[in-house]
Structure formats: C-alpha cells, structure tokens
Coordinates of C-alpha atoms and ligand atoms in Angstrom, one line a residue:
M1 CA -13.1 -63.4 63.2
I2 CA -12.9 -62.0 59.8
T3 CA -13.0 -58.2 59.6
T4 CA -14.0 -56.7 56.3
T5 CA -13.4 -53.0 55.8
K6 CA -16.5 -51.4 54.4
P7 CA -15.8 -49.4 51.2
S8 CA -16.0 -45.7 51.8
L9 CA -18.9 -43.7 50.5
E10 CA -16.7 -42.3 47.8
E11 CA -15.7 -45.8 46.7
A12 CA -19.3 -46.9 46.5
L13 CA -20.2 -43.7 44.6
K14 CA -17.6 -44.5 42.0
T15 CA -18.3 -48.3 41.8
H16 CA -22.1 -47.9 41.3
F17 CA -22.5 -44.6 39.6
G18 CA -19.1 -43.8 38.3
Y19 CA -18.9 -40.4 39.9
E20 CA -15.7 -39.1 41.4
A21 CA -17.1 -36.8 44.0
F22 CA -20.4 -35.9 45.7
R23 CA -22.2 -32.8 44.8
P24 CA -22.8 -30.4 47.7
H25 CA -25.0 -31.8 50.4
Q26 CA -25.2 -35.3 48.9
R27 CA -22.7 -36.8 51.2
L28 CA -24.3 -35.5 54.4
I29 CA -27.7 -36.6 53.2
V30 CA -26.5 -40.1 52.4
Q31 CA -24.7 -40.4 55.7
S32 CA -27.7 -39.2 57.7
V33 CA -30.0 -41.9 56.2
L34 CA -27.3 -44.5 56.8
D35 CA -27.5 -43.4 60.5
R36 CA -31.2 -44.0 60.1
R37 CA -32.3 -40.4 60.6
D38 CA -35.2 -38.8 58.8
V39 CA -34.0 -36.3 56.2
L40 CA -35.5 -33.3 54.4
A41 CA -33.5 -32.5 51.3
L42 CA -34.1 -29.3 49.4
L43 CA -31.9 -29.2 46.3
P44 CA -32.5 -27.3 43.1
T45 CA -33.3 -29.2 39.9
G46 CA -30.1 -30.9 38.7
G47 CA -28.8 -30.9 42.3
G48 CA -28.7 -34.7 42.2
K49 CA -31.6 -35.6 44.5
S50 CA -32.0 -39.2 43.1
L51 CA -28.6 -40.2 44.2
C52 CA -29.4 -39.2 47.8
F53 CA -31.6 -42.3 48.1
Q54 CA -30.2 -44.5 45.4
L55 CA -26.8 -44.8 47.0
P56 CA -28.1 -45.6 50.5
A57 CA -30.5 -48.1 48.9
L58 CA -27.4 -50.1 47.9
L59 CA -25.7 -49.8 51.3
M60 CA -28.6 -50.5 53.6
E61 CA -30.4 -53.7 54.5
G62 CA -33.9 -54.0 53.0
I63 CA -35.7 -52.5 50.1
T64 CA -36.0 -48.8 49.4
L65 CA -39.5 -47.6 48.5
V66 CA -39.5 -44.6 46.2
V67 CA -42.7 -42.6 46.0
S68 CA -43.0 -40.5 42.9
P69 CA -46.0 -38.7 41.3
L70 CA -44.8 -39.2 37.8
I71 CA -45.4 -42.5 36.2
A72 CA -43.5 -41.5 33.0
L73 CA -40.4 -40.8 35.1
M74 CA -40.3 -44.1 36.9
K75 CA -39.4 -46.0 33.8
D76 CA -36.6 -43.5 33.1
Q77 CA -35.2 -43.8 36.6
V78 CA -35.4 -47.6 36.6
D79 CA -33.7 -47.7 33.1
S80 CA -31.0 -45.5 34.3
L81 CA -30.4 -47.6 37.4
S82 CA -30.4 -50.7 35.3
A83 CA -27.8 -49.2 33.0
N84 CA -25.6 -49.0 36.2
G85 CA -26.4 -52.6 37.0
I86 CA -28.6 -51.7 40.0
P87 CA -31.7 -53.9 40.4
A88 CA -34.7 -51.6 40.5
T89 CA -38.3 -51.8 39.4
F90 CA -41.5 -49.9 39.3
I91 CA -45.1 -50.8 39.9
N92 CA -47.8 -48.7 38.4
S93 CA -50.9 -48.7 36.3
S94 CA -49.0 -49.0 33.0
L95 CA -48.3 -52.6 33.8
S96 CA -50.6 -55.6 33.3
P97 CA -51.6 -57.6 36.5
E98 CA -49.4 -60.5 35.3
E99 CA -46.4 -58.2 35.0
V100 CA -47.1 -56.7 38.5
G101 CA -47.3 -60.3 39.8
R102 CA -43.9 -61.1 38.3
R103 CA -42.3 -58.1 39.8
L104 CA -43.8 -58.8 43.2
V105 CA -42.2 -62.3 43.1
A106 CA -38.8 -60.8 42.3
I107 CA -39.2 -58.4 45.2
R108 CA -40.2 -61.1 47.6
Q109 CA -37.1 -63.1 46.5
G110 CA -34.9 -60.2 47.5
K111 CA -33.7 -59.5 44.0
I112 CA -34.7 -55.8 44.0
R113 CA -33.1 -52.9 45.8
L114 CA -35.4 -50.1 44.9
V115 CA -39.2 -50.1 44.1
Y116 CA -40.8 -47.0 42.5
M117 CA -44.5 -46.4 42.9
A118 CA -47.1 -43.7 42.9
P119 CA -48.6 -42.7 46.3
E120 CA -52.1 -43.9 45.4
R121 CA -50.8 -47.3 44.6
L122 CA -48.7 -47.6 47.8
M123 CA -51.6 -46.6 50.0
L124 CA -54.1 -49.1 48.6
P125 CA -54.9 -51.3 51.7
A126 CA -54.3 -54.6 49.9
F127 CA -51.0 -53.3 48.5
L128 CA -49.9 -52.0 51.9
E129 CA -50.5 -55.4 53.3
E130 CA -48.1 -56.8 50.8
V131 CA -45.5 -54.2 51.4
Q132 CA -45.6 -54.8 55.1
K133 CA -44.3 -58.3 54.4
W134 CA -41.1 -56.9 52.9
T135 CA -38.1 -55.7 54.8
V136 CA -38.3 -52.0 54.1
G137 CA -35.0 -50.1 54.7
L138 CA -35.9 -46.6 53.6
I139 CA -38.9 -44.7 52.3
A140 CA -38.0 -41.9 49.9
I141 CA -40.7 -39.4 49.0
D142 CA -39.7 -37.6 45.8
E143 CA -41.4 -34.2 44.8
A144 CA -42.4 -34.0 48.5
H145 CA -43.9 -30.5 48.0
C146 CA -46.9 -32.2 46.4
I147 CA -48.1 -32.9 49.9
S148 CA -48.5 -29.2 50.7
W149 CA -51.4 -26.9 49.9
W150 CA -48.8 -24.2 49.7
G151 CA -46.7 -25.9 47.0
H152 CA -47.2 -25.2 43.4
D153 CA -48.3 -28.7 42.6
F154 CA -50.6 -30.0 45.4
R155 CA -51.7 -33.5 44.9
P156 CA -54.4 -34.9 47.2
E157 CA -53.0 -38.5 46.9
Y158 CA -49.9 -37.3 48.6
R159 CA -51.9 -36.5 51.8
Q160 CA -52.4 -40.2 52.5
L161 CA -48.7 -40.6 52.9
S162 CA -49.1 -39.1 56.4
Q163 CA -50.0 -42.6 57.6
L164 CA -46.6 -44.0 56.6
R165 CA -45.0 -43.1 59.8
N166 CA -47.5 -45.1 61.8
I167 CA -47.4 -48.1 59.5
F168 CA -43.6 -48.2 59.3
P169 CA -42.5 -46.7 62.6
G170 CA -38.9 -47.9 62.5
V171 CA -38.1 -47.0 58.9
P172 CA -36.4 -43.7 58.2
I173 CA -38.2 -41.4 55.8
M174 CA -36.5 -39.1 53.4
A175 CA -38.4 -36.2 51.7
L176 CA -37.0 -34.5 48.6
T177 CA -38.1 -31.4 46.8
A178 CA -36.8 -28.5 44.7
T179 CA -39.4 -26.1 46.2
A180 CA -37.8 -24.1 48.9
T181 CA -40.3 -21.9 50.7
D182 CA -40.5 -22.1 54.4
R183 CA -44.2 -22.8 54.5
V184 CA -43.8 -25.8 52.2
R185 CA -40.9 -27.1 54.2
K186 CA -42.8 -27.0 57.5
D187 CA -45.8 -28.6 55.9
I188 CA -43.8 -31.5 54.6
I189 CA -42.2 -32.2 58.0
E190 CA -45.6 -32.0 59.7
Q191 CA -47.6 -34.0 57.2
L192 CA -45.0 -36.8 57.0
H193 CA -44.4 -36.8 60.8
L194 CA -40.7 -36.5 60.3
R195 CA -38.8 -36.9 63.6
Q196 CA -36.2 -34.1 64.0
P197 CA -35.2 -34.5 60.4
R198 CA -31.8 -33.5 59.2
Q199 CA -32.5 -30.6 56.9
E200 CA -30.2 -30.0 54.0
V201 CA -31.0 -26.9 52.1
A202 CA -28.8 -26.2 49.1
S203 CA -28.3 -22.9 47.4
F204 CA -30.7 -22.4 44.5
N205 CA -28.0 -20.9 42.4
R206 CA -27.4 -22.7 39.1
P207 CA -23.9 -21.6 38.2
N208 CA -23.8 -23.4 34.9
L209 CA -26.9 -21.5 33.5
T210 CA -26.5 -18.2 31.7
Y211 CA -29.5 -15.9 31.8
R212 CA -30.3 -13.4 29.1
V213 CA -33.2 -11.2 28.2
L214 CA -33.7 -9.6 24.8
P215 CA -36.4 -7.2 23.8
K216 CA -38.6 -9.2 21.3
R217 CA -38.8 -7.6 17.9
D218 CA -39.1 -10.1 15.2
G219 CA -39.4 -13.0 17.8
Y220 CA -39.3 -15.8 15.3
R221 CA -36.1 -14.4 13.6
Q222 CA -34.4 -14.0 16.9
L223 CA -35.3 -17.6 17.9
L224 CA -34.1 -18.9 14.6
T225 CA -30.8 -17.1 14.9
F226 CA -30.4 -18.5 18.4
L227 CA -31.1 -22.1 17.3
K228 CA -28.9 -21.8 14.2
D229 CA -26.1 -20.7 16.5
R230 CA -26.4 -24.1 18.3
P231 CA -26.8 -26.6 15.5
Q232 CA -26.1 -29.7 17.6
E233 CA -27.9 -28.8 20.8
S234 CA -31.3 -29.6 22.0
G235 CA -33.7 -27.6 24.2
I236 CA -37.1 -26.3 25.1
V237 CA -39.0 -23.3 23.7
Y238 CA -41.7 -22.2 26.1
C239 CA -44.7 -20.5 24.7
L240 CA -47.9 -19.0 26.3
S241 CA -50.5 -20.5 24.0
R242 CA -51.0 -23.9 22.3
K243 CA -51.4 -22.1 19.0
T244 CA -47.9 -20.5 19.3
C245 CA -46.4 -23.9 20.1
E246 CA -48.0 -25.4 16.9
E247 CA -47.0 -22.5 14.7
L248 CA -43.4 -22.2 15.9
A249 CA -42.8 -26.0 15.6
R250 CA -44.2 -25.9 12.1
D251 CA -42.2 -22.9 11.0
L252 CA -39.0 -24.3 12.5
V253 CA -39.4 -27.5 10.6
E254 CA -39.8 -25.5 7.5
D255 CA -36.5 -23.8 8.3
G256 CA -34.8 -27.1 8.7
I257 CA -34.9 -27.5 12.5
A258 CA -36.3 -30.7 13.9
A259 CA -39.0 -29.5 16.3
L260 CA -42.3 -30.8 17.7
P261 CA -45.1 -29.1 19.7
Y262 CA -46.1 -30.2 23.2
H263 CA -49.2 -28.9 25.0
A264 CA -52.3 -30.2 26.9
G265 CA -54.5 -29.8 23.8
L266 CA -52.7 -32.6 22.0
E267 CA -54.1 -36.2 22.3
S268 CA -52.2 -37.9 25.1
A269 CA -50.7 -40.5 22.7
I270 CA -49.2 -37.8 20.5
R271 CA -48.0 -35.8 23.5
G272 CA -46.3 -38.9 24.8
K273 CA -44.7 -39.6 21.5
N274 CA -43.4 -36.1 21.0
Q275 CA -41.9 -36.1 24.5
E276 CA -40.3 -39.5 23.8
K277 CA -38.8 -38.2 20.6
F278 CA -37.3 -35.3 22.4
L279 CA -35.9 -37.5 25.2
R280 CA -34.3 -39.7 22.6
D281 CA -32.8 -36.9 20.6
D282 CA -34.9 -37.7 17.6
V283 CA -36.0 -34.0 17.6
R284 CA -33.8 -31.3 19.0
V285 CA -36.4 -28.7 19.9
V286 CA -39.8 -29.0 21.6
C287 CA -42.1 -26.0 21.5
A288 CA -44.1 -26.3 24.7
T289 CA -46.5 -24.8 27.1
I290 CA -45.7 -25.1 30.8
A291 CA -47.6 -28.4 30.7
F292 CA -44.2 -29.8 29.6
G293 CA -41.3 -30.2 32.0
M294 CA -42.0 -31.7 35.4
G295 CA -40.9 -35.2 35.0
V296 CA -38.6 -34.5 32.1
H297 CA -35.2 -35.6 33.4
K298 CA -33.3 -35.4 30.2
S299 CA -30.0 -34.2 31.4
N300 CA -28.6 -32.7 28.2
V301 CA -31.1 -29.9 27.7
R302 CA -28.7 -27.2 26.6
F303 CA -31.1 -24.3 26.4
V304 CA -34.5 -23.0 27.5
V305 CA -36.0 -20.2 25.5
H306 CA -39.0 -18.3 26.8
F307 CA -40.7 -17.1 23.6
N308 CA -43.4 -15.4 25.8
L309 CA -43.1 -13.8 29.2
P310 CA -43.7 -16.3 32.1
R311 CA -46.4 -15.4 34.6
N312 CA -44.1 -15.3 37.6
I313 CA -40.5 -15.7 38.7
E314 CA -41.0 -19.0 40.4
G315 CA -42.2 -20.5 37.1
Y316 CA -39.4 -18.9 35.1
Y317 CA -36.9 -20.3 37.6
Q318 CA -38.4 -23.8 37.4
E319 CA -38.6 -23.8 33.6
T320 CA -35.1 -22.4 33.0
G321 CA -34.0 -25.0 35.6
R322 CA -34.6 -27.8 33.2
A323 CA -31.5 -26.8 31.3
G324 CA -28.2 -28.2 32.3
R325 CA -29.0 -30.9 34.8
D326 CA -25.7 -32.5 33.8
G327 CA -23.8 -29.5 35.1
L328 CA -22.6 -28.3 31.7
A329 CA -22.9 -24.7 30.6
S330 CA -26.4 -24.0 29.2
D331 CA -28.3 -21.0 28.0
C332 CA -31.6 -19.4 29.1
L333 CA -33.0 -16.7 26.9
L334 CA -36.1 -14.7 27.5
L335 CA -37.6 -12.8 24.6
Y336 CA -39.4 -9.9 26.3
S337 CA -42.1 -7.7 24.9
S338 CA -44.5 -5.4 26.6
A339 CA -47.3 -6.7 24.4
D340 CA -46.8 -10.1 26.0
A341 CA -47.0 -8.5 29.4
A342 CA -50.2 -6.7 28.4
K343 CA -51.7 -10.0 27.3
L344 CA -50.9 -11.7 30.6
S345 CA -52.3 -8.6 32.4
R346 CA -55.6 -9.1 30.5
F347 CA -55.8 -12.7 31.5
I348 CA -55.3 -11.7 35.1
N349 CA -58.1 -9.1 34.9
E350 CA -60.4 -11.9 33.8
K351 CA -59.9 -13.8 37.1
T352 CA -63.0 -13.5 39.2
D353 CA -61.4 -14.0 42.7
P354 CA -60.1 -10.5 43.7
N355 CA -57.4 -12.1 45.9
E356 CA -56.1 -14.3 43.2
R357 CA -56.1 -11.3 40.9
K358 CA -54.0 -9.3 43.3
V359 CA -51.4 -12.0 43.8
A360 CA -51.2 -12.7 40.1
A361 CA -50.8 -9.0 39.3
R362 CA -48.0 -8.6 41.8
Q363 CA -46.2 -11.7 40.5
L364 CA -46.4 -10.4 36.9
S365 CA -45.0 -7.0 37.9
E366 CA -42.1 -8.8 39.7
M367 CA -41.5 -10.8 36.5
M368 CA -41.5 -7.6 34.4
S369 CA -39.1 -5.9 36.7
F370 CA -36.8 -8.9 36.4
A371 CA -37.0 -8.6 32.6
E372 CA -36.4 -4.9 32.5
S373 CA -33.8 -4.6 35.2
S374 CA -30.2 -3.9 34.6
V375 CA -29.2 -5.7 37.9
C376 CA -27.6 -9.1 37.9
R377 CA -30.3 -11.6 36.9
R378 CA -29.0 -14.3 39.1
K379 CA -29.0 -11.9 42.1
I380 CA -32.7 -11.1 41.5
L381 CA -33.6 -14.8 41.2
L382 CA -31.7 -15.7 44.4
N383 CA -33.0 -12.8 46.3
Y384 CA -36.5 -14.0 45.3
F385 CA -35.7 -17.3 47.1
G386 CA -34.4 -15.5 50.1
E387 CA -30.7 -16.0 49.4
T388 CA -28.6 -12.9 49.8
E389 CA -25.0 -14.1 49.3
G390 CA -23.3 -14.6 46.0
A391 CA -20.4 -13.0 44.2
L392 CA -20.9 -10.2 41.7
P393 CA -20.6 -9.9 38.8
C394 CA -21.9 -13.4 38.4
G395 CA -20.3 -13.9 35.0
G396 CA -23.4 -15.7 33.8
C397 CA -26.0 -13.2 32.9
D398 CA -26.3 -10.5 30.3
N399 CA -26.2 -7.7 32.8
C400 CA -22.9 -8.9 34.3
L401 CA -21.3 -10.0 31.0
E402 CA -22.3 -6.8 29.1
P403 CA -23.3 -4.3 31.7
R404 CA -25.8 -1.8 30.4
Q405 CA -24.7 1.7 30.4
N406 CA -26.3 4.5 32.4
F407 CA -26.8 7.8 30.8
D408 CA -27.8 11.3 31.9
A409 CA -31.5 11.1 31.4
T410 CA -32.4 14.4 33.1
L411 CA -34.0 15.9 30.0
P412 CA -36.1 12.9 28.8
A413 CA -37.1 12.2 32.4
Q414 CA -38.3 15.8 32.8
K415 CA -40.3 15.5 29.6
L416 CA -42.0 12.4 30.9
L417 CA -42.7 13.9 34.3
S418 CA -44.1 17.1 32.9
C419 CA -46.2 15.1 30.4
V420 CA -47.8 13.2 33.3
Y421 CA -48.3 16.5 35.1
R422 CA -49.9 18.3 32.1
I423 CA -52.3 15.5 31.4
K424 CA -53.6 15.5 34.9
E425 CA -53.9 19.3 34.9
R426 CA -55.8 19.3 31.7
S427 CA -58.1 16.3 32.2
G428 CA -58.4 16.0 36.0
F429 CA -57.7 12.3 35.8
S430 CA -54.5 10.2 35.6
V431 CA -53.6 7.9 32.7
G432 CA -51.3 5.0 32.2
L433 CA -47.7 4.9 30.9
T434 CA -48.7 3.9 27.3
H435 CA -51.0 6.8 26.8
T436 CA -48.5 9.2 28.3
V437 CA -45.8 7.9 25.9
D438 CA -48.3 8.3 23.0
V439 CA -48.8 11.9 23.9
L440 CA -45.0 12.5 24.2
M441 CA -44.4 11.0 20.8
G442 CA -47.2 12.9 19.2
H443 CA -49.3 9.9 18.1
A444 CA -52.8 10.3 16.9
T445 CA -54.7 7.7 18.9
E446 CA -58.4 7.6 19.6
K447 CA -57.9 8.5 23.2
I448 CA -55.7 11.4 22.3
Q449 CA -58.4 12.8 20.1
K450 CA -61.2 12.1 22.5
W451 CA -59.4 13.8 25.4
G452 CA -57.9 16.6 23.3
H453 CA -54.4 15.8 24.4
A454 CA -52.9 16.8 21.1
S455 CA -53.0 20.4 22.2
L456 CA -50.9 19.8 25.3
S457 CA -47.5 21.6 25.4
T458 CA -45.9 18.2 25.9
Y459 CA -47.5 16.7 22.8
G460 CA -44.9 15.4 20.4
I461 CA -41.8 16.6 22.3
G462 CA -40.4 13.1 22.7
T463 CA -39.2 12.0 19.4
E464 CA -35.7 11.1 20.4
F465 CA -36.7 7.6 21.5
K466 CA -38.7 4.8 20.1
K467 CA -41.9 3.8 21.9
R468 CA -40.4 0.7 23.4
E469 CA -37.5 2.8 24.7
W470 CA -39.8 5.3 26.3
L471 CA -41.8 2.5 28.0
S472 CA -38.6 1.0 29.4
L473 CA -37.5 4.4 30.7
G474 CA -40.9 4.9 32.2
Q475 CA -40.8 1.5 33.9
E476 CA -37.4 2.3 35.4
M477 CA -38.7 5.7 36.7
I478 CA -41.5 3.7 38.4
R479 CA -38.9 1.3 39.9
K480 CA -36.8 4.3 41.0
E481 CA -39.9 5.9 42.5
Y482 CA -40.1 9.1 40.5
L483 CA -43.5 7.9 39.4
A484 CA -46.0 5.7 41.1
Q485 CA -48.4 3.3 39.4
S486 CA -51.9 2.7 40.8
Q487 CA -52.5 -0.9 41.9
D488 CA -55.8 -1.2 40.0
D489 CA -56.2 -2.5 36.5
F490 CA -55.6 0.9 34.9
K491 CA -52.1 1.3 36.3
T492 CA -52.4 5.1 36.2
L493 CA -49.4 7.2 36.9
T494 CA -48.9 9.9 39.5
I495 CA -45.7 11.9 40.3
T496 CA -44.2 11.0 43.6
A497 CA -42.7 13.5 46.0
K498 CA -39.3 12.5 44.7
G499 CA -40.5 13.1 41.2
V500 CA -41.9 16.5 42.0
G501 CA -38.6 17.4 43.7
A502 CA -36.6 16.3 40.7
L503 CA -38.9 18.3 38.4
K504 CA -38.7 21.5 40.4
Q505 CA -35.0 21.5 41.3
R506 CA -33.9 20.1 38.0
D507 CA -32.1 17.3 39.8
P508 CA -30.0 15.2 37.5
I509 CA -31.6 11.8 36.8
T510 CA -29.6 8.8 35.7
L511 CA -31.3 5.9 33.9
T512 CA -30.2 2.7 32.1
K513 CA -29.8 2.9 28.4
P514 CA -32.7 0.9 26.9
L515 CA -31.8 -2.4 25.4
S516 CA -31.5 -2.1 21.7
S517 CA -29.9 -4.6 19.5
L518 CA -29.9 -8.4 19.4
R519 CA -26.8 -9.8 20.9
P520 CA -26.8 -13.5 20.4
R521 CA -23.4 -13.9 21.9
R522 CA -22.5 -17.2 23.6
R523 CA -20.9 -17.8 26.9
K524 CA -17.4 -19.1 26.8
E525 CA -17.1 -22.8 27.3
V526 CA -15.9 -23.3 30.8
E527 CA -15.1 -26.9 30.3
G528 CA -12.1 -26.2 28.2
G529 CA -11.3 -27.5 24.8
F530 CA -12.6 -30.7 23.5
D531 CA -12.6 -32.2 20.0
S532 CA -16.0 -31.5 18.7
N533 CA -15.6 -33.9 15.8
L534 CA -14.8 -36.7 18.2
F535 CA -17.6 -35.5 20.5
N536 CA -20.2 -35.6 17.7
S537 CA -19.1 -39.0 16.6
L538 CA -19.3 -40.3 20.2
K539 CA -22.8 -38.8 20.3
A540 CA -23.7 -40.8 17.2
L541 CA -22.3 -44.0 18.7
R542 CA -24.2 -43.3 22.0
K543 CA -27.4 -42.8 20.0
E544 CA -27.0 -46.1 18.3
L545 CA -26.4 -47.9 21.5
A546 CA -29.3 -46.2 23.1
D547 CA -31.7 -47.1 20.3
E548 CA -30.6 -50.7 20.4
R549 CA -31.5 -50.8 24.1
N550 CA -34.6 -48.7 23.6
V551 CA -33.6 -46.0 26.1
P552 CA -32.8 -42.3 25.8
A553 CA -29.2 -41.5 25.0
Y554 CA -28.4 -39.7 28.2
I555 CA -29.1 -43.0 30.1
I556 CA -26.0 -44.5 28.4
F557 CA -23.7 -41.6 29.2
S558 CA -24.4 -37.9 30.0
D559 CA -23.1 -35.2 27.7
A560 CA -20.6 -34.4 30.5
T561 CA -19.1 -37.9 30.3
L562 CA -18.9 -37.7 26.5
R563 CA -17.2 -34.3 26.6
Q564 CA -14.6 -35.6 29.0
M565 CA -14.1 -38.6 26.7
A566 CA -13.6 -36.2 23.7
R567 CA -11.1 -34.3 25.8
E568 CA -9.1 -37.1 27.3
R569 CA -9.5 -39.6 24.5
P570 CA -9.2 -42.8 26.6
T571 CA -7.8 -45.7 24.6
T572 CA -7.4 -48.2 27.5
L573 CA -10.0 -49.5 29.9
E574 CA -7.9 -48.2 32.8
Q575 CA -8.2 -44.7 31.3
F576 CA -11.9 -45.2 30.5
R577 CA -12.6 -46.2 34.1
R578 CA -11.5 -42.8 35.4
L579 CA -14.1 -40.9 33.5
S580 CA -16.9 -39.4 35.6
G581 CA -20.0 -41.4 35.0
V582 CA -18.3 -44.7 34.3
G583 CA -19.0 -47.2 37.1
Q584 CA -18.3 -50.9 37.1
R585 CA -21.3 -51.9 35.0
K586 CA -20.8 -49.2 32.3
L587 CA -17.1 -50.0 32.2
A588 CA -17.9 -53.7 31.5
E589 CA -20.6 -52.9 29.0
F590 CA -19.2 -50.0 27.1
G591 CA -15.5 -49.7 27.8
E592 CA -14.4 -51.8 24.9
I593 CA -16.8 -50.2 22.4
F594 CA -15.9 -46.6 23.2
T595 CA -12.1 -47.1 23.5
T596 CA -12.0 -48.9 20.2
H597 CA -14.0 -46.0 18.7
V598 CA -11.6 -43.5 20.1
K599 CA -8.6 -45.4 18.9
R600 CA -10.0 -45.5 15.4
F601 CA -10.5 -41.8 15.6
I602 CA -7.0 -40.9 16.6
P603 CA -4.7 -40.7 13.6
Ligands
ADP701 P1 -32.6 -33.7 40.6 O1 -33.5 -34.8 40.8 O2 -32.1 -33.1 41.8 O3 -33.1 -32.6 39.6 P2 -31.0 -35.7 39.4 O4 -31.0 -36.6 40.4 O5 -31.8 -35.9 38.1 O6 -31.3 -34.2 39.9 O7 -29.5 -35.5 38.9 C1 -29.1 -34.6 37.9 C2 -27.9 -35.1 37.1 O8 -26.7 -35.1 37.9 C3 -28.1 -36.6 36.7 O9 -27.7 -36.7 35.4 C4 -27.2 -37.3 37.7 O10 -26.8 -38.5 37.1 C5 -26.1 -36.3 37.9 N1 -25.4 -36.5 39.2 C6 -25.9 -36.7 40.4 N2 -25.0 -36.7 41.3 C7 -23.8 -36.5 40.7 C8 -22.4 -36.5 41.2 N3 -22.1 -36.7 42.5 N4 -21.5 -36.3 40.3 C9 -21.8 -36.1 39.0 N5 -23.0 -36.1 38.5 C10 -24.1 -36.4 39.3
ZN702 ZN1 -25.1 -11.6 36.8

C-alpha cells in the first residue's frame, strides 16, 4: 500500500496563496470545515474571510458553492483566484446564456473548484436541479448578515437560503460576515439551520489603522494638505451629499490630484467606470457617498477621509475599515464640524417615524461624542462592539499619540453654568448650547434681541475662547454631567445637581483643551525601511502587467508583497519564492520578470 503524507495546512497555504502564516482564526475555521462542521465566522473587514473557504475548497472533495450578493465582486474574486492558478468561475446575470452554458459544461467536467453566484440565481428551481447533480463539498455564504432583518443590509433574496439545509443535508455550511452583533449572529444560525456551528469571532480591532479627528476649518485646504502629504497613495473621501462629491472631485483635479466622484445619482455605467478606474489605480482618489464601498475589495486603500460627519459609529467603522485590507499601516481622518452635525440633526428631525428619529438621534450623539472625545478612539470603537480588552495607549490614534492636555477650566465652566442659570431665570425657559454660547460671547443674534438677553450679567463675559472652543467645552460638560441636554429636538440645557454643586462650592473643574491646530502628522511606518524608488518602479511594473491582463493591480501582488520585495530585493527565484503572497503559480508567472527588474535596479 502506498501511503502519501498529506501536506500540512501551512504548506497548502503557501503553495496556493503564497502566505507564510494564517491570520488569527483562519486555521481553526479551515480545520473545522475540513472536519465537515458548520461554521459561523465573524471577522472584521480585511480579516481574510475569503481564504477561509477558498483553501478548504482546494483540499476537499467536490465543488464549493460561494453565495455572494455582489455581482461586481465575483469577477474580482475569480480573477484573483485565477491569478493563483485556482480554477474558479462565477455564474450571474452579466453573462450571456451561451457563456453560462460553457461554464456549466466545465463544472460538470469537474474542472472547477469554486463557483460564485448570487442567492436569487442559486435558488431558481431549474438551477437548483442542475446544482443537485454536482458533487457539492461546501456551501459558503458570504455577507451572511444580509439574511437578517437586524443587519444593516437586509436582502430578501437571502431569506430563501434557509432551504439549503434541506436540499443539501450532508453538506457543511459556512456563514461569513463582518457584522458582529449578537442578534444578527443568532439570526444567521437560525435562518440557515446551522447545526452546532463552530463560531469563530475575531476581535474587531484593526491595529494597522490610525484614527484621527481634526476640527474642520477650511475643509478643502485640510483635505488637500492631507492628500499632498501622500502623493503616491490612493484612498476614499466620504462625503454626505452628491453635490459635495462632485465639487470635491472637480476641485481636486484642478489642484492636480486624480480624483473621480461616486454616488447613486450617477448613471450606472459612469459609476461602474469610475469604480473600475479606482480599482485599477487609474485615479487615486474617489470622492464618494456611502453608496460606495461594500464590494470594493481593493486591498491597497491607504486612507479613508470623512469629509463630513458619518451618521453613526457603525457606519464610520465600516467605512474606515475599507482602508488597509492588506494589513499595511493606513490612515483614517475625520474632519469634524458642528455645522455638519447640525445638518444631520435637521435630516433626522425630518423623519416621520418617531422611533426611527429617536434611534437616529442617539446614534448621532454617540458619533459626536466619539469625535469630541479625548479618550482613545480605538477604545471607543471597540467598546461600541462590546469589546473591553485592549492595551492603552493604542499607539494608533490622535488621542494616544498626541494626548490632549487638560486644563483648569473652573472659571470658564462657571461662566457657562451661570449663563445657563441666568437665561432660565430671566426668560423662564431653557435654551440650547449654541444660544448660550452666543450670549456668553456677546453676539447680537436675532434671538438675543428678541429675548432681551443682551442685558444679562453674563452677556459678553466669555471672550477668551472662540465659539467652536466654547461649544466643545460645553459638550464636554454635558458628557461629564455638569449639564444635561433635553432629548427633544431643541436640546435645551439644564444644570444638573453636580453642576449646581460645582457652581455653589466653587469646585475645581478640569476639562480637555479644545482641539486647535491642524496636525497632519503621519504615523511612523511600522514595516521598517524599504527603498521607495524601487517600490515605485515595482508598482509601475505591476500596473503594466495588470493592464495587460485586464485586472486590477492588487490582484497581481498586494502592496504588502511589493514592499517586502523593495526591502528584500530578491534576485533569485528561491528568494522570490519566500515572499509572502508568492505561491506556486505567481512564482512561475512573475518570478523571472520581477527578479530581473530588481537586478537591473541594484547598482
Ligand atoms: P475580508 O473578506 O475578511 O474583508 P479578504 O478575504 O478580502 O478579507 O482578505 C483581505 C486581504 O488579506 C486580501 O488581500 C487577502 O489576500 C489577504 N490575506 C488573507 N489571508 C492572509 C494571510 N493568511 N496572510 C496574508 N494575507 C492574507
Ligand atoms: Zn488610541
């Protein structure tokens, strides 16, 4: 009897994908499927979910069905598998019936390991009949949160997937998502009838992302400075309105930065073309509404800027999460202004459903406290997702890198408190923070005239701060519970018992110094030195090869692999093979080209 030793999972990982090691949770997930167990995998964006079914697909008998909601993404994934020499295909509405026919033939002949399709296609009775003739080894459901009402992207087509368990009783089912709430998790297990699934829940920390918030002044200038600091990098600028997307993209082009807009108001052909140009590194910046992103798996997005305030923390996290899928250091910048917050607040007030209004208002106020807080940004994000561990300082957010100083704010805080007090005393009603600050600063607004607040003793006594600084101090006093804000639309202020105590006993009050100047500092490169000239010329070579093959550049090699190349300068195939991201197929196809290029570059 011949005994063959099976290659270890690590060996298979290197051969097929070129990676040296599994990312956290990947190995356990892969092993569980190989043991034919159901799996629920919750990994953040960039956590490496695709590999969790792609590797088993190669090691198991039968075909792996991959259900995905995003037609655009299927091609990208199949291209990237093909680049690694893995036979995969997709079947969707973008193909002609003849082409579908050809692909089905290849599948029946056993030439294909993975088949991607949308749920509505898979669940067509005639198509299901076809699929039942195949030997199916694994069913992987990507973006599995789409099955849940409680998810942020419910899709009715996903509900039909509940029948899969009955139709394929012996086939393990794997569900993958980056949405971590308990409710969604339970819903997925129930809807898909998973049988005691192995649940792997990764931390949602993204250690390679640096989070920064800057008060928005001249937003466009700040954005331009940020982009000019990173002349070679590409990224996304999220805006609230379509108009802003258009204007920013136009202005950036005038300032010499290749940018394009993306929003739902664009004709779908143009939208598709703009996305494609971004994926292919033909433009480096896309100015987009939140319509852009899901299904963009470009791995070398080096930054995400929020030009306007996001509506909630979940959205902010998902959007910033699109940076740095390749694991390299990437920047997230939020330009924060209270005017943006006020605009969102107006939108919320226009909602007719009171419940919806309440939820949206709460989410917005959480988002605002995130922006104004002097606490570690990462800590706030992770707490939001129910994670409490994590080392501080995190080393990757503005508040940890450049901690904001506290100052003795007893005097200004007393001024603010007494101003709230005097207004109530004079008028018999309470007002919001903005009006209070206007009174403190001695402004001549319509309301001040109408209500006679210019004759208050606290009128004009607060000239030591700018308006934005007063607002930020006021917000902090609300967070620290010296003041309470009403839950209705008017957000009127009242002094709390703690505030009254502080005012009467002249307790010292410490607050954070308001953010003042623009600090466009960059995070230190954690990857260590690499030759940036060589890196840029490797990038150019990669782009050339990608264009020849009609695929995005990151499908040839990720930025991470190119950087390693620029650092280690491999000149032999043996050295080249050791790079992370170089498997057997890429070694054969690109080894010669890249090592020759490196040799020519070395003096
Ligand atoms: P997700 O779907 O979870 O957002 P992806 O599957 O798109 O993540 O993977 C993100 C990136 O990480 C991809 O570029 C992928 O090739 C890379 N990757 C996945 N697993 C590994 C690994 N074990 N080592 C190195 N890179 C990996
Ligand atoms: Zn931090």
